[in-house]
Coordinates of C-alpha atoms and ligand atoms in Angstrom, one line a residue:
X1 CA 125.6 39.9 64.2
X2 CA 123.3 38.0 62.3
X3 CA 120.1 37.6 64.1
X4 CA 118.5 34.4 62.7
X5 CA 114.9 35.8 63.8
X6 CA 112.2 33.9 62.3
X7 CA 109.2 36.3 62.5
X8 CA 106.9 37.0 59.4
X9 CA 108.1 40.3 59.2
X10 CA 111.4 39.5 57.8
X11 CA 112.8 41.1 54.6
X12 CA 112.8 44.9 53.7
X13 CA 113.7 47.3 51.3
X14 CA 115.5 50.4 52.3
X15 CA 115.3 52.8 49.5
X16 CA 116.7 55.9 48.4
X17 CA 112.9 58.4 47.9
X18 CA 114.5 61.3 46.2
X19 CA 117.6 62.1 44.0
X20 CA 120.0 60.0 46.0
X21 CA 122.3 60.4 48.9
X22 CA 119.5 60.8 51.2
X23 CA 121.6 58.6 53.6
X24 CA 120.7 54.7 52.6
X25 CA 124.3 53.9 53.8
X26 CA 124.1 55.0 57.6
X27 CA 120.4 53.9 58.2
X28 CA 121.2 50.1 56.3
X29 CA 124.4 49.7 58.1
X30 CA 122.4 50.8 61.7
X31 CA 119.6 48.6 60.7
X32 CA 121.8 45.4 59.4
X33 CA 122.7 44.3 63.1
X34 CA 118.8 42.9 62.9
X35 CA 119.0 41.6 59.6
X36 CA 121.4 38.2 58.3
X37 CA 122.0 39.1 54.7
X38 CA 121.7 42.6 53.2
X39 CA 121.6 42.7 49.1
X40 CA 122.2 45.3 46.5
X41 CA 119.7 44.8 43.8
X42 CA 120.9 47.8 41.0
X43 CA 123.1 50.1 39.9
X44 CA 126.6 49.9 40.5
X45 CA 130.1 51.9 41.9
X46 CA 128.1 55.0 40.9
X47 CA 126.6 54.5 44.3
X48 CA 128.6 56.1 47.4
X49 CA 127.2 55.0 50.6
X50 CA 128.5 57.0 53.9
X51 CA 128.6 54.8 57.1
X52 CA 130.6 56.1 60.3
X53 CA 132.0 53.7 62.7
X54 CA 132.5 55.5 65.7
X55 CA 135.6 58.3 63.6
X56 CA 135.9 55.8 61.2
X57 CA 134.4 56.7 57.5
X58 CA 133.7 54.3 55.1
X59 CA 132.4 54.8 51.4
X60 CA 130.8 51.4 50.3
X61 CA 129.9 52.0 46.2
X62 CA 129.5 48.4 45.0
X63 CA 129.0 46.4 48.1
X64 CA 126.6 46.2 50.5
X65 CA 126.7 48.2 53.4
X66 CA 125.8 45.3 55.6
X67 CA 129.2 43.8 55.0
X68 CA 130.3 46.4 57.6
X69 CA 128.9 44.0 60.5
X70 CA 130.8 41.0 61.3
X71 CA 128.1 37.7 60.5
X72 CA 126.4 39.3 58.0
X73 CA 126.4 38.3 54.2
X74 CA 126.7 41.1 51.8
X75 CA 125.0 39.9 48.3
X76 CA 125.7 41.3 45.1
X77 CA 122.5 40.7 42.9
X78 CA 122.2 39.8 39.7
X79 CA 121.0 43.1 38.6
X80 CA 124.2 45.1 39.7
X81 CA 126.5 45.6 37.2
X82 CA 130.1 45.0 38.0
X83 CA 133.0 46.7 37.3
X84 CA 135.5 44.2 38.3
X85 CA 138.9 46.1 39.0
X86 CA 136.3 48.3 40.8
X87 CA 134.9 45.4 42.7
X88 CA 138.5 43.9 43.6
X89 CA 139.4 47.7 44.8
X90 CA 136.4 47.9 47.3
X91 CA 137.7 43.9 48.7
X92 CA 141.3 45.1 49.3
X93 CA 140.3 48.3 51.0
X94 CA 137.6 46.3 53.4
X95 CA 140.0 43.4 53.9
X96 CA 143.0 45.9 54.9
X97 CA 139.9 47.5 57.6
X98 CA 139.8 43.9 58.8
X99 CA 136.8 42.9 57.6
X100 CA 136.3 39.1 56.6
X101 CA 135.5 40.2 53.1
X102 CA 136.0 36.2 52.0
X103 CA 133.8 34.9 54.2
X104 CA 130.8 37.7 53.9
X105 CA 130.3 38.7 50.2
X106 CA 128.5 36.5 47.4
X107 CA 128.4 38.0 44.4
X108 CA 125.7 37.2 41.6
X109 CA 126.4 34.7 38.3
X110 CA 123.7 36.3 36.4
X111 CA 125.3 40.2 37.1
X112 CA 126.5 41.9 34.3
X113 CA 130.3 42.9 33.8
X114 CA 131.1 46.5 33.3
X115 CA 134.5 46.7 31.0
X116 CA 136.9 49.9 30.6
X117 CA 135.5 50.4 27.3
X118 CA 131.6 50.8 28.6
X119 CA 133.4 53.8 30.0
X120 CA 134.8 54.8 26.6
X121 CA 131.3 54.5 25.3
X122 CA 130.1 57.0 27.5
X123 CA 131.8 59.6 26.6
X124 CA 129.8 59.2 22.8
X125 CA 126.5 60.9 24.9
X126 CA 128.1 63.1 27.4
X127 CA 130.9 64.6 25.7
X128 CA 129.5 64.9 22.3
X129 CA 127.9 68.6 21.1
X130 CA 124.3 68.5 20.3
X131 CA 123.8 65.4 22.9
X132 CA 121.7 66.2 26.3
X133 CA 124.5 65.4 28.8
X134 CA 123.3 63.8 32.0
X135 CA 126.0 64.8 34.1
X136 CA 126.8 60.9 35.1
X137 CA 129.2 59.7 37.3
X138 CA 131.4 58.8 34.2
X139 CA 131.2 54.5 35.5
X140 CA 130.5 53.3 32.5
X141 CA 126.9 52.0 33.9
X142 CA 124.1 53.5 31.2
X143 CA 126.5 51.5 28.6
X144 CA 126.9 48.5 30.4
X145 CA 123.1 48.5 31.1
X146 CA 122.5 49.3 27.2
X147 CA 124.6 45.5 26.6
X148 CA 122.3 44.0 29.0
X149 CA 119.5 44.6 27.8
X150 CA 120.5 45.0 23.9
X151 CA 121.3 41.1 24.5
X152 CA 124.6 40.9 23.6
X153 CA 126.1 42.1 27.2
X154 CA 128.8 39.8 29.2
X155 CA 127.6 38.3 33.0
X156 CA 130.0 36.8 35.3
X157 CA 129.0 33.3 35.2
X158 CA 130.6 34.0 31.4
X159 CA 134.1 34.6 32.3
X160 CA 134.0 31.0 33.0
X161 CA 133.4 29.2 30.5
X162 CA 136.6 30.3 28.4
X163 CA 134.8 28.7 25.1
X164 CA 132.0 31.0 25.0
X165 CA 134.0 34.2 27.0
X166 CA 136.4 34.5 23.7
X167 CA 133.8 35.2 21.1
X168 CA 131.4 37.1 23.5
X169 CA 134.4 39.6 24.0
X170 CA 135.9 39.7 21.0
X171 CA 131.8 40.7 19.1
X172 CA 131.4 43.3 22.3
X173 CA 135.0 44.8 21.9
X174 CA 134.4 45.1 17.7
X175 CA 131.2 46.7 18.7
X176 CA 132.6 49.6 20.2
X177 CA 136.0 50.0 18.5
X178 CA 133.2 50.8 15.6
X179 CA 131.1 53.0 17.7
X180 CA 134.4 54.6 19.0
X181 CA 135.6 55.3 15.4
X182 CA 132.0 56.5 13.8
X183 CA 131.9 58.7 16.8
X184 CA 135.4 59.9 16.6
X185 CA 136.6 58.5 20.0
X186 CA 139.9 58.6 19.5
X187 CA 140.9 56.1 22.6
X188 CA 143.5 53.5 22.2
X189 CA 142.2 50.6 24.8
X190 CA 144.5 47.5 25.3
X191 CA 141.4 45.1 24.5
X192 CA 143.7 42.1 25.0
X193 CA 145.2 43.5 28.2
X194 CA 142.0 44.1 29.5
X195 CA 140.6 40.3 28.8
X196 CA 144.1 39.1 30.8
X197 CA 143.3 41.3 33.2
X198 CA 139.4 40.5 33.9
X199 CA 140.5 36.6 33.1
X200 CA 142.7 37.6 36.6
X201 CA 140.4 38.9 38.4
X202 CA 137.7 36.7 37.8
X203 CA 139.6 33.3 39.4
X204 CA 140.3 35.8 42.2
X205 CA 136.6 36.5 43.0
X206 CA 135.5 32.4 41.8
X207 CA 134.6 31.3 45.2
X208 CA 132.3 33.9 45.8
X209 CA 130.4 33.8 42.6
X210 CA 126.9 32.1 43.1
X211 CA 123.4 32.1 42.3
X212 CA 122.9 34.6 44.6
X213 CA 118.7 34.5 44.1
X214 CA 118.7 30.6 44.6
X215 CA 121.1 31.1 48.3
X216 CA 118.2 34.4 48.9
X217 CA 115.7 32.0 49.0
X218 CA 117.0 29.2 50.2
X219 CA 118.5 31.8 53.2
X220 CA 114.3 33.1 53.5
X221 CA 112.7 30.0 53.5
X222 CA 115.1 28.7 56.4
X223 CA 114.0 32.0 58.7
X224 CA 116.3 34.1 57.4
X225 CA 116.2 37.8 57.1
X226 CA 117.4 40.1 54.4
X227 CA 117.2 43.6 53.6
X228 CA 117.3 44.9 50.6
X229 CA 120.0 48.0 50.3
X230 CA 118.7 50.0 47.4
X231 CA 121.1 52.2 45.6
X232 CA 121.0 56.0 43.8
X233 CA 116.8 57.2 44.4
X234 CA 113.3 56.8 42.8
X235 CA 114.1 59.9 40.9
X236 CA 116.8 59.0 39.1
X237 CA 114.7 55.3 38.2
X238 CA 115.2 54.5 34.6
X239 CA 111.0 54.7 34.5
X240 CA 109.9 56.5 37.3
X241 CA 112.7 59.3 37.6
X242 CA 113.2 62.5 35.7
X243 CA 113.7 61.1 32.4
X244 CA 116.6 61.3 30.7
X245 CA 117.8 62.5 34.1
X246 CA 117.7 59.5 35.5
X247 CA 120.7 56.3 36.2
X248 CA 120.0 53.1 33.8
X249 CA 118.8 50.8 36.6
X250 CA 115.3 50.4 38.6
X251 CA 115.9 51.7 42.0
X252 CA 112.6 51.6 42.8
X253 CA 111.0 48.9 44.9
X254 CA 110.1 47.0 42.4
X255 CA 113.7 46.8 41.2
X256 CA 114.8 44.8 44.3
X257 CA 112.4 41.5 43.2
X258 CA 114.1 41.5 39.5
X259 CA 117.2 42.8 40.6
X260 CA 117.6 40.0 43.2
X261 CA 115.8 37.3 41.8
X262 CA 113.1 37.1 45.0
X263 CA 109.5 37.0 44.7
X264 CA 107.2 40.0 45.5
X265 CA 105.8 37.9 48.0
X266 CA 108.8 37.5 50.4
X267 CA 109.1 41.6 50.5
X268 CA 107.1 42.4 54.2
X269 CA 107.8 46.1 54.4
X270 CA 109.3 49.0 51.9
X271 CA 111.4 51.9 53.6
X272 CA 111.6 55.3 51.8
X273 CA 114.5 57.3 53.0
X274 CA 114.5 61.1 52.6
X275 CA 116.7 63.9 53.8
X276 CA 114.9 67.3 55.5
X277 CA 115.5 68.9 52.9
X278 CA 116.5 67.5 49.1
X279 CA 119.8 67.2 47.1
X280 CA 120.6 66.1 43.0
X281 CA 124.2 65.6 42.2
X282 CA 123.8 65.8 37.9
X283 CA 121.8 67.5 34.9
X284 CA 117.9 67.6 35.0
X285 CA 114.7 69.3 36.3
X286 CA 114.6 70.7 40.2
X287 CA 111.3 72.3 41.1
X288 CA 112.5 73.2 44.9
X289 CA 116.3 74.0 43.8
X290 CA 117.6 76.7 46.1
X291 CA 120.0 78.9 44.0
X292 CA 120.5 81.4 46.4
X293 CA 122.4 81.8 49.9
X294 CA 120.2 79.0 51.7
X295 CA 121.5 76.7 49.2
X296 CA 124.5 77.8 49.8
X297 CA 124.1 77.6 53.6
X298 CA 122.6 73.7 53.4
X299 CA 125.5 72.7 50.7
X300 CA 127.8 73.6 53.9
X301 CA 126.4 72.7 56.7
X302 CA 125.1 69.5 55.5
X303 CA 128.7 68.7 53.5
X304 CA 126.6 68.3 50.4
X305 CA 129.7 67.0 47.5
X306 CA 129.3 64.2 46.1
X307 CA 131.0 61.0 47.2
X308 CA 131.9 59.4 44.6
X309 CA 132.5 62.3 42.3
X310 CA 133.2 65.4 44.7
X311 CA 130.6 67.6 42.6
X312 CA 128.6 69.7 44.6
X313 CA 125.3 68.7 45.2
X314 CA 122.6 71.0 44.2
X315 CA 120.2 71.7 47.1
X316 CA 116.9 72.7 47.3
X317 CA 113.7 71.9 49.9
X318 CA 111.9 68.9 50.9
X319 CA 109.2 68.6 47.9
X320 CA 106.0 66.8 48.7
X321 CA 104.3 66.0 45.5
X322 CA 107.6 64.7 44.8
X323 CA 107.7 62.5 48.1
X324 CA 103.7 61.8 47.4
X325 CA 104.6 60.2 43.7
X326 CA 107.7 58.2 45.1
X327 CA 105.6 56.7 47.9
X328 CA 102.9 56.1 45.3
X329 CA 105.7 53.9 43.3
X330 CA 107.2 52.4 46.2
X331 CA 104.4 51.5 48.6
X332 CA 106.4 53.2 51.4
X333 CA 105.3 51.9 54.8
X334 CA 107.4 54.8 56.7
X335 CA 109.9 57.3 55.9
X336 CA 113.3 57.9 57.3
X337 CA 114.3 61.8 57.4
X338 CA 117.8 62.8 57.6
X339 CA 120.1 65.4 58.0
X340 CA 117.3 67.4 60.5
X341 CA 120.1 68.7 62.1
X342 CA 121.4 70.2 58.7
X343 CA 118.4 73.0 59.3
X344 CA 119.3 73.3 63.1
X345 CA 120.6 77.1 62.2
X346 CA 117.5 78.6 59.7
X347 CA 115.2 81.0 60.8
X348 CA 112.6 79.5 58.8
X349 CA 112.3 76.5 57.0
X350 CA 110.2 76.4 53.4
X351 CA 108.7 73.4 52.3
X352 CA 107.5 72.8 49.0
X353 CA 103.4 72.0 49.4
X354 CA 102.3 72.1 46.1
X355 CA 102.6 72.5 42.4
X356 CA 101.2 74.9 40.3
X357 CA 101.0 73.7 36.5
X358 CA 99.6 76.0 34.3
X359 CA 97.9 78.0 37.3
X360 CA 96.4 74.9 38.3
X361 CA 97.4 73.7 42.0
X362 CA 98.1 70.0 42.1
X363 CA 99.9 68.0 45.2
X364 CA 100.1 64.5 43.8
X365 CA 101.2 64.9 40.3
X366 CA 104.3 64.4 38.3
X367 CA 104.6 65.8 34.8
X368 CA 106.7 63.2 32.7
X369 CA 108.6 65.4 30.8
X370 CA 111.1 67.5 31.4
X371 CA 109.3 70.7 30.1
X372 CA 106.9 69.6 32.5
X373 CA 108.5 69.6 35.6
X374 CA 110.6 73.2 34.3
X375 CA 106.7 74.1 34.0
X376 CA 106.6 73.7 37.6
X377 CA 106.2 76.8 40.1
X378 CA 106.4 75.4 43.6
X379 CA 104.3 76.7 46.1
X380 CA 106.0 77.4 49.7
X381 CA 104.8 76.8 53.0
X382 CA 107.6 78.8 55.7
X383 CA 108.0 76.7 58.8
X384 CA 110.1 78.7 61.8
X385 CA 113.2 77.6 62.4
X386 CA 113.9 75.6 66.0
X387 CA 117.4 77.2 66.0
X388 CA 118.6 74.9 68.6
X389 CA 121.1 72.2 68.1
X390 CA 119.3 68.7 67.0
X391 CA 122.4 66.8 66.6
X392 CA 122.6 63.8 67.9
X393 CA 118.6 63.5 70.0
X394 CA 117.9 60.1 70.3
X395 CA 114.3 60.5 71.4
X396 CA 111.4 62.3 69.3
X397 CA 109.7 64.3 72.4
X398 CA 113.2 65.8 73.2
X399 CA 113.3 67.6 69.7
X400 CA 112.5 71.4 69.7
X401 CA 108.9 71.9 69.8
X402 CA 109.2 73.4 66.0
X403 CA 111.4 70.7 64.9
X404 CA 108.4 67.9 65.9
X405 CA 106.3 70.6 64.0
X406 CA 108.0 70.0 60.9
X407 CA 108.3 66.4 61.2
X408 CA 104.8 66.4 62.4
X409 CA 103.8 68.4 58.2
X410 CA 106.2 65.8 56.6
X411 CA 104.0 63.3 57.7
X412 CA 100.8 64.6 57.6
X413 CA 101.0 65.8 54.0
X414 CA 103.2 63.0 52.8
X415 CA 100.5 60.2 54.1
X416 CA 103.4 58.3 55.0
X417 CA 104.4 57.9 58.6
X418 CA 107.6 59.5 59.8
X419 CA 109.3 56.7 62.1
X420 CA 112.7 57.6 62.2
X421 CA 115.1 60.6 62.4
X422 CA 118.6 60.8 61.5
X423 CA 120.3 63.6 63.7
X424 CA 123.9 63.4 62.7
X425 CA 125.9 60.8 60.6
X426 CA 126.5 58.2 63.2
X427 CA 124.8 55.2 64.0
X428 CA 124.1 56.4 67.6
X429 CA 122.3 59.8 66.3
X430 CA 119.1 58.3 65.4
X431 CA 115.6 57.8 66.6
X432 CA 113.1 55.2 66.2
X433 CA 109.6 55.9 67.0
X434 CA 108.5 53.6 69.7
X435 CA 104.9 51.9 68.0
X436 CA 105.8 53.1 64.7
X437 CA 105.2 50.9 62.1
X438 CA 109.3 51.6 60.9
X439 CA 110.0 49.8 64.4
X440 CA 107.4 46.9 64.5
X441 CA 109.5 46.1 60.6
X442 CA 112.9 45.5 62.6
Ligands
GDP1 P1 123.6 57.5 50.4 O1 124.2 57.5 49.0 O2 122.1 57.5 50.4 O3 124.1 56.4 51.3 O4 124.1 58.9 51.1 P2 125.6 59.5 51.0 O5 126.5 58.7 51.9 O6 126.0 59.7 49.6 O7 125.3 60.9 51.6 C1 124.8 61.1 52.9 C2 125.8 62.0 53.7 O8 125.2 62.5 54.8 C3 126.9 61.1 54.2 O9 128.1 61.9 54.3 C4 126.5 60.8 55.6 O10 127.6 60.5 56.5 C5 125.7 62.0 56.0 N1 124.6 61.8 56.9 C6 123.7 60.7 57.0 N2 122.7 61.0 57.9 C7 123.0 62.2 58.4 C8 122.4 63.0 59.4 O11 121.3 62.7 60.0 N3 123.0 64.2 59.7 C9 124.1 64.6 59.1 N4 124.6 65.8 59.5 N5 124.8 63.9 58.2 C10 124.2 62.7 57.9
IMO2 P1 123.7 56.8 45.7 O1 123.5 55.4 45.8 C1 123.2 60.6 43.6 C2 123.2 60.4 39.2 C3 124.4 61.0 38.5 C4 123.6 61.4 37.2 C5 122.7 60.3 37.0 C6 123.2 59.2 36.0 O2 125.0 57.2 46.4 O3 122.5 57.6 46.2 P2 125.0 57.3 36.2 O4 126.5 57.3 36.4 O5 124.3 56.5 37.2 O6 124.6 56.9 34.8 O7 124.5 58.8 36.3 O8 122.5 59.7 38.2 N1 123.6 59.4 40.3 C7 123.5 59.6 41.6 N2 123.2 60.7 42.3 N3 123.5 59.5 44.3 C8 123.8 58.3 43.6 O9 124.0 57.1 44.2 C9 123.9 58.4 42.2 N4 124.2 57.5 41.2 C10 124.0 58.1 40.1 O10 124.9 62.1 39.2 O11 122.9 62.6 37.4
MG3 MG1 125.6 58.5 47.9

């Protein structure tokens, strides 16, 4: 339920501090029971967010996890990009699990409208020889992103106004049946069906379509609280990440003050969430990859496919240069690790302290190309293992002795304070350090 608490230390970003899938759905869905509105800022159904009711598994990819909790609004922001038969297909699904999807969702004016061809237009970089192929989740999102910013894209608040809607998609559609035919896409696309069909869709979703960043601070300045649900990781940030390697969007913190339309001001606290270890679903560089039969044994244990795609995840160890530059970016005020009880079962645990770049140690530094970061050679330091089930410890001094030891170098060569631990994937196997800055922010 909504909690209406009118404290200065209101609204927070949850973000993703590695490659993704480091958990953001089960820690924003525990944490939304505090909060009145949680908003998605970027990105769009490329996101899969895991949250587990009790046996009940949800994938959110568009909307907000916090629509999960009954009184809270779920916000679309206006720098999500929409792909509407997508959107309408999350709706059914959460109104058929009972949830009062009419009543909790507001989705942005000013978010741009992903169409069946943006999809079409993707194939033109990944499927084409001689092009670097991302390995993306094949949503038509880099396009749709590419229309945005190239000026000529289409937002909601357009499907509107019929008068201006026409020509808008009629220019975008002749756009890309040339692109499709220099490129030789040979795709037939119903470009007239699909206008009937988004014209559909779009008096469906009317009533929810608002100026989301006016209601966010409207919603703020009346004592409201609202987290900020990022989506994908700082890695894969169309600046910050592993360039190409990355999504189209800014997922980093910054991201959620355009891609929501609040100030910088109203953000009180920044949360970087990071698994024990470290996953990439996709193409691009991996200093602590794990090709052999740990990776193997993490990929299992820790169910490590992808959800929106089913790709296995590549896995590799926690990597703290990498953590050092993405709390450099974000400002983190505490880290969530998840997925400890993932490493329950090793004998020892390696942990990536260092980089060596041309025999030169470094611990904060992140090449910016990828050559660079394939330049890499990670240097090791071997924990021992706590082999001794974790799953599901609720309080921090009740971990094994080397399991708080590994927290314990997280933290210390991080510089970021550790204040809460995920030990399984539902909401009640989770710790919050009492005094931690993490739970002074709730
Ligand atoms: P997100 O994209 O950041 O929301 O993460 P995903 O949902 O794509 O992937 C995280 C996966 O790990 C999901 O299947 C979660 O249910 C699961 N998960 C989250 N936290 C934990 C945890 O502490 N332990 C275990 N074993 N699984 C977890
Ligand atoms: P969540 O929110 C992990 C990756 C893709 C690909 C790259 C670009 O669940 O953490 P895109 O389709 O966005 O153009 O693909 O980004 N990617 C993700 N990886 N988690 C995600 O989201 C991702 N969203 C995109 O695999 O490498
Ligand atoms: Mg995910």
């Amino acid at each position: 339920m909504g909690s209406n608490h009118n404290n200065s230390m209101s609204n927070i970003i949850v973000l993703g501090a590695q490659w993704g899938d480091e958990g953001k759905g089960k820690i924003v869905d525990l944490f939304s029971d505090r909060f009145d509105i949680v908003a998605r800022y970027q990105g769009g159904h490329n996101a899969g967010h895991t949250v587990y009711i009790g046996p009940t598994k949800y994938v959110l990819k568009l909307i907000p996890s916090g629509i999960l909790r009954k009184g809270v609004l779920a916000v679309i922001g206006n720098g999500v990009v929409i792909d509407l038969a997508a959107l309408v297909s999350e709706m059914d699904q959460l109104e058929a699990a009972g949830i009062d999807v009419a009543s909790q969702l507001a989705i942005s004016n000013r978010a741009h409208v992903i169409f069946p061809f943006h999809r079409m237009v993707e194939k033109m970089s990944e499927a084409r020889e001689g092009r670097t192929s991302i390995g993306t989740t094949s949503r038509g999102i880099g396009p749709c992103y590419e229309d945005k910013i190239g000026r000529r894209g289409i937002r909601i608040a357009d499907l509107f106004e019929a008068d201006s809607f026409g020509p808008l998609y009629d220019t975008l559609c002749e756009d890309k049946q040339t692109l499709a035919k220099a490129f030789g896409i040979h795709e037939t696309l119903d470009y007239a069906e699909i206008r009937r069909q988004y014209e559909t869709i779009a008096e469906r979703i009317k009533p929810l379509v608002r100026d989301t960043s006016w209601l966010l601070n409207k919603s703020m300045r009346e004592g409201k609280r609202v987290l900020f649900e990022g989506a994908q990781g700082t890695m894969l940030d169309i600046d910050h990440g592993t360039y190409p390697f990355v999504t189209s969007s800014s997922a980093a913190a910054g991201g959620a003050c355009t891609g929501a339309g609040v100030p910088p001001t109203a953000i009180n606290g920044i949360i970087g969430v990071s698994k024990a270890y470290i996953t990439r679903v996709g193409a691009g560089p991996f200093p602590s990859e794990s090709l052999d039969a740990m990776g193997d044994l993490i990929r299992k244990r820790g169910n490590e496919f992808g959800s929106v795609t089913g790709r296995p995840r590549r896995c590799g160890w926690f990597d703290v240069p990498l953590l050092k530059y993405t709390a450099a970016v974000n400002g983190f005020d505490s880290l969530i690790i998840t997925k400890l009880d993932v490493l329950d079962e090793l004998d020892e645990v390696p942990v990536c302290i260092g980089y060596k770049i041309n025999g030169k140690l470094t611990t904060d530094e992140m090449p910016a190309t990828n050559r660079g970061i394939e330049s890499i050679e990670p240097v090791y330091e071997r924990l021992p293992g706590w082999k001794t089930e974790t799953r599901g410890v609720t309080d921090f001094d009740k971990l094994p002795d080397a399991a708080k030891r590994y927290i314990d170098l997280l933290e210390a060569q991080t510089g970021v304070e550790v204040g809460c631990v995920s030990t399984g994937p539902e909401r009640n196997e989770t710790l919050v350090r009492p005094g931690s800055k993490l739970s002074k922010l709730l």
